[in-house]
C-alpha positions as CSV (number, residue, x, y, z in Angstrom):
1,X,47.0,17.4,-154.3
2,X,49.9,18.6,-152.5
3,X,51.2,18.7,-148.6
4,X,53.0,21.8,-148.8
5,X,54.4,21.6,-144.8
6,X,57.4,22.4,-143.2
7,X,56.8,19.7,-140.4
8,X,59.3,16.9,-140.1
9,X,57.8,13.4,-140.1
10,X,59.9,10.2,-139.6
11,X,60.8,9.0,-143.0
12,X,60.0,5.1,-143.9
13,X,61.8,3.4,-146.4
14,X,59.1,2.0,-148.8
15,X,58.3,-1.6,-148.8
16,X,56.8,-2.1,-152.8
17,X,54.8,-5.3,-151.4
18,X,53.7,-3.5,-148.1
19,X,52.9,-0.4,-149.4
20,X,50.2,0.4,-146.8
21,X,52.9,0.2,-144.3
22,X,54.0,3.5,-145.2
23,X,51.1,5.1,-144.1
24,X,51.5,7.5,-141.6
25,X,48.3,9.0,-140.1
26,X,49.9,12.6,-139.2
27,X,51.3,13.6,-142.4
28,X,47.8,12.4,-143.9
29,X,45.9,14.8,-141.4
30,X,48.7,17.5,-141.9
31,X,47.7,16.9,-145.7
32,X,43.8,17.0,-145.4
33,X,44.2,20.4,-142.7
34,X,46.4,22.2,-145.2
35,X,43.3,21.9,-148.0
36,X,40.6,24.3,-148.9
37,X,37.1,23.0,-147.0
38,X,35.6,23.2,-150.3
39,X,34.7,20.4,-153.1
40,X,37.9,21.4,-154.7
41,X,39.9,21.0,-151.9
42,X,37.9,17.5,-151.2
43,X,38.3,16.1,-154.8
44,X,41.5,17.2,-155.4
45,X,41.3,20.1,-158.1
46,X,38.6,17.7,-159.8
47,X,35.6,19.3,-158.4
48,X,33.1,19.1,-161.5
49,X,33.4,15.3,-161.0
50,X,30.9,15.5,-157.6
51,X,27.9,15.9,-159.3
52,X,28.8,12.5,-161.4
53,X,29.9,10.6,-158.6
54,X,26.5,11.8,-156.1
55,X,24.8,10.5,-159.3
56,X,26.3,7.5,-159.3
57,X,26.1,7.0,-155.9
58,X,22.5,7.5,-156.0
59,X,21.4,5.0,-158.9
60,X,23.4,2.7,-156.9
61,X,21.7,2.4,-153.2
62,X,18.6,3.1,-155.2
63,X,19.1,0.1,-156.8
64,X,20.2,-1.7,-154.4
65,X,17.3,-1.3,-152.4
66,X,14.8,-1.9,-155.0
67,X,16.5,-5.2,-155.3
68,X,16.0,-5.8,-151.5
69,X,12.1,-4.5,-151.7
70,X,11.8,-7.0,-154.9
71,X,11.0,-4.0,-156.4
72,X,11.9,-3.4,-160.4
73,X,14.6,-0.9,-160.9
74,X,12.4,1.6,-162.7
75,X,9.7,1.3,-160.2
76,X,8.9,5.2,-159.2
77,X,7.3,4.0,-156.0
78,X,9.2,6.0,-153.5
79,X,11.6,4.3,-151.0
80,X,10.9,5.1,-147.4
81,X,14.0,6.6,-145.3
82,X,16.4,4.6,-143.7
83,X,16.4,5.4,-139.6
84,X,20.1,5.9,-139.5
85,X,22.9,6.5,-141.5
86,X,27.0,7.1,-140.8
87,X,29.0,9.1,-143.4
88,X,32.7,8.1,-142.7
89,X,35.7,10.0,-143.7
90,X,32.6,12.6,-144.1
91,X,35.0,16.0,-144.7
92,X,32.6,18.7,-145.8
93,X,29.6,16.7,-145.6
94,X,29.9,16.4,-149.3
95,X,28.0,12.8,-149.5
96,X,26.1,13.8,-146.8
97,X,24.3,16.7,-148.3
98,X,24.0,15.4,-151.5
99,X,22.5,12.0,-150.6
100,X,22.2,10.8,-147.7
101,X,20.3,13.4,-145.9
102,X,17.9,12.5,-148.7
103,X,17.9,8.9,-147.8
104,X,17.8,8.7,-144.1
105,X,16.4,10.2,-141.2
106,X,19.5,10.7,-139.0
107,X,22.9,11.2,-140.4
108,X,26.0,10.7,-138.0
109,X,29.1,12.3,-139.7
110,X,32.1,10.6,-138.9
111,X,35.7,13.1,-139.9
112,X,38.7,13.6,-137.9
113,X,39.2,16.9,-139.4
114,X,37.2,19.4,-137.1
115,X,37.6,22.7,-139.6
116,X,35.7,20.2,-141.8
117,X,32.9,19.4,-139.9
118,X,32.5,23.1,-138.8
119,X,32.1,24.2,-142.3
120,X,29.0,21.2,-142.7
121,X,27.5,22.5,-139.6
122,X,27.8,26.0,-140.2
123,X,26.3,25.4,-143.8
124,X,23.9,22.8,-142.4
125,X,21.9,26.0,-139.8
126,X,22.2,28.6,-142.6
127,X,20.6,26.2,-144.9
128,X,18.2,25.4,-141.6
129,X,17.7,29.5,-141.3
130,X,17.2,30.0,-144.9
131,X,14.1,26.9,-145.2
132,X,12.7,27.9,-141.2
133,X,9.4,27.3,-141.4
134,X,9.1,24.9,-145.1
135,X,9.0,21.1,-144.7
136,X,12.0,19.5,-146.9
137,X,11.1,16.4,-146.2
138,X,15.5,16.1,-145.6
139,X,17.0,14.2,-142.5
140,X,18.8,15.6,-140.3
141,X,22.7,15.5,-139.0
142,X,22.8,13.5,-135.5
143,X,26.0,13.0,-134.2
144,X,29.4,14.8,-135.1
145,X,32.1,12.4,-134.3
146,X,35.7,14.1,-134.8
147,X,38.1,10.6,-135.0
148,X,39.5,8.9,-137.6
149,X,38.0,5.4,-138.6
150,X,40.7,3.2,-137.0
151,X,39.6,4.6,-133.7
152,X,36.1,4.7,-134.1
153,X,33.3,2.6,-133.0
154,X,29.8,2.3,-134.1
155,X,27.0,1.7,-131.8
156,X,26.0,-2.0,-132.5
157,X,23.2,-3.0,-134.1
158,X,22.4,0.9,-134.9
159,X,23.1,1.5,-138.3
160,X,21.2,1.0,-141.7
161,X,24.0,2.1,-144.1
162,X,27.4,2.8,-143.4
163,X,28.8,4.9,-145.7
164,X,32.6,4.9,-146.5
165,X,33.9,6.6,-149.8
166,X,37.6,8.0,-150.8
167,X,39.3,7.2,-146.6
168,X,39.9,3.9,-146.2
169,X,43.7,5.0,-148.5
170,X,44.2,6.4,-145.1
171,X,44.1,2.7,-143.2
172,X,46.7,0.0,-143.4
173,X,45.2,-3.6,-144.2
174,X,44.6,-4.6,-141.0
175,X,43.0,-1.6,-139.8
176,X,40.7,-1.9,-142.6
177,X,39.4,-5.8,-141.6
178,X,39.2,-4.3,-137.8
179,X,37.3,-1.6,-138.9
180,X,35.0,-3.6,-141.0
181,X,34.6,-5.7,-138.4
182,X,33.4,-3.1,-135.9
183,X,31.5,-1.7,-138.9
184,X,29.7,-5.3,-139.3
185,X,28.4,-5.3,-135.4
186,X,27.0,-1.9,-136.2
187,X,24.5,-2.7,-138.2
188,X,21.0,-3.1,-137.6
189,X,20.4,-7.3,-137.3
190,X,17.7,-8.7,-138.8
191,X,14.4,-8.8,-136.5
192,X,15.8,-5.5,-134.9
193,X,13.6,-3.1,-136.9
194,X,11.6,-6.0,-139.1
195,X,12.6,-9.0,-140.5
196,X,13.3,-7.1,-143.6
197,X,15.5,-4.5,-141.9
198,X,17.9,-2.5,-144.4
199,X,21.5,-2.7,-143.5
200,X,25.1,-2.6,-145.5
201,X,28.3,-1.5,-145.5
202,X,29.2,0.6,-148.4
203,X,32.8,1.1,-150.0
204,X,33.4,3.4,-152.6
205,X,36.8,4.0,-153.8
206,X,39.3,4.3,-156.0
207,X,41.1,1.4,-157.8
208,X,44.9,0.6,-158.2
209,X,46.0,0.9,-162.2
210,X,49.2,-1.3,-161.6
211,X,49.7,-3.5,-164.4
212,X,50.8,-5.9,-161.9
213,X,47.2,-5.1,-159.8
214,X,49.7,-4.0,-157.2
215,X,48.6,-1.1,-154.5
216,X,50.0,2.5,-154.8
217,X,51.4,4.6,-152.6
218,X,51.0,8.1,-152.4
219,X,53.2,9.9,-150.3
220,X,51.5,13.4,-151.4
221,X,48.7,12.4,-148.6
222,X,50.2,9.2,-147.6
223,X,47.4,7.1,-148.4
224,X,47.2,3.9,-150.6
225,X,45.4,3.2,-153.7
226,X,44.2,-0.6,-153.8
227,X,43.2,-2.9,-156.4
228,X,39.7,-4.5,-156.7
229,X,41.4,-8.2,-155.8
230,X,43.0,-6.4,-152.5
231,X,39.4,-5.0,-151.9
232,X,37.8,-8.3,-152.4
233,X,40.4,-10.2,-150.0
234,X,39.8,-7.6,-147.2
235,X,36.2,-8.0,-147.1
236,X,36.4,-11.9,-147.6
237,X,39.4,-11.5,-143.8
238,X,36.6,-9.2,-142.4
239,X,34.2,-11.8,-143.2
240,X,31.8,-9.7,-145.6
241,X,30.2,-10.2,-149.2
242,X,29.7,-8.6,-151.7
243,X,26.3,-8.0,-152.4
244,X,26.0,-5.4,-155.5
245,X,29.2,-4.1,-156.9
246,X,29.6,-1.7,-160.0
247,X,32.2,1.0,-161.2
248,X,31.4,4.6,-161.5
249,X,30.5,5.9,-165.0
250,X,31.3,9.2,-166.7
251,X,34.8,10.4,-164.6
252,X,37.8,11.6,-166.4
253,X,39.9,8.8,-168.1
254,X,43.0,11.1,-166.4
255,X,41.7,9.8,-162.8
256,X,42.0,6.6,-161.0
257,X,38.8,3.8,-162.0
258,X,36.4,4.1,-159.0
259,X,34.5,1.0,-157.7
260,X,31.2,0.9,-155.3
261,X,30.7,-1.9,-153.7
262,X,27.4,-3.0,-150.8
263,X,28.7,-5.5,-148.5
264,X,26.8,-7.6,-145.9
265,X,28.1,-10.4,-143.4
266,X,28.7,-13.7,-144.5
């Protein structure tokens, strides 16, 4: 990945046990306009890895909802859709056509880059065009909301899933707890939609390879790779557990570890 810009931002000096304070969020959208609204642009010159992480992503929620039905994990017994579903830090729509279209009935995409979410619409009604008159049996986008995470705010109580995966670099560690936080209140309570309502937060990202288990900064995007004990401490301040956590199989041993993890309130 590379921000090749001639745009001047104010420089910070970096802080090695602060490195999220060196985020700065327009050199990160400066970064994310400059790529390609493609899956190589989106995984960073790694694009055969999307068909291993949707996979992964996959076995996961199917899992994890299995568990919640008290279901065995090789049950076949299909799972109905969820109502609604938010893809956050959505770009393309990458996540969102590969899986969770599949899984719910209403998709809100959540991306502060607008080229992006033009593409996934664009795609979305020639894909529409092409399958007029078959049933798919797919969900359907709802709302396309262009703002980045740390100034958006779910509807409460509206949400089945919410779906983060490769942004939350992009917030400082505060933001992230706030954001959590308005993330919690967004999803659907218990006895809103059944006792046995489905409804978590999940994080997918990637993981810090510090010896120390320090966080990274990257200033080629200006975003900042945590480590699973940083993870775990800003869901425990957002007041969150960890339901189901595992780390992604089968991506190249050049790349950073990548961890998924379902979250609930406490």
């Amino acid at each position: 990945m590379a921000l090749d810009m001639d745009t001047d931002y104010p420089l910070k000096s970096h802080d090695p046990e602060r490195p999220d304070a060196s985020i700065n969020v327009s050199a990160s959208l400066a970064y994310w306009e400059s790529v390609a609204s493609d899956n190589n642009g989106m995984l960073g010159g790694f694009p055969q890895t999307s068909r291993i992480d949707l996979q992964g992503s996959s076995n996961f929620l199917t899992k994890l909802r299995r568990a919640r039905a008290g279901q065995a994990a090789t049950t076949k017994q299909a799972l109905p859709p969820l109502d609604r579903v938010a893809d956050c830090g959505a770009g393309i729509g990458r996540i969102t056509k590969g899986l969770l279209l599949g899984v719910g009935r209403s998709v809100d995409v959540v991306e502060p880059v607008k080229k992006f979410t033009d593409e996934l619409v664009k795609e979305l009604e020639n894909t529409q065009a092409d399958a007029a008159g078959e049933t798919t049996g797919c969900g359907q986008v709802g709302e396309v909301i262009n703002l980045g995470l740390q100034d958006w705010i779910p509807e409460p109580g509206a949400y089945n899933l919410i779906w983060n995966q490769w942004c939350l670099g992009h917030l400082t560690d505060a933001q992230i707890i706030t954001y959590l936080e308005r993330c919690k209140a967004g999803l659907v309570k218990p006895g809103e939609g059944g006792e046995k309502a489905e409804a978590w937060i999940v994080v997918k990202e990637n993981l810090s390879t510090d010896i120390k288990h320090r966080d990274i900064y990257d200033e080629e995007d200006s975003s900042v790779t945590r480590s699973d004990e940083k993870f775990r401490k800003l869901f425990k301040d957002a007041r969150l557990k960890i339901v189901a956590t595992e780390l992604q199989r089968g991506m190249p041993k050049e790349l950073y570890p990548v961890r998924i993890y379902a979250l609930k309130p406490e």
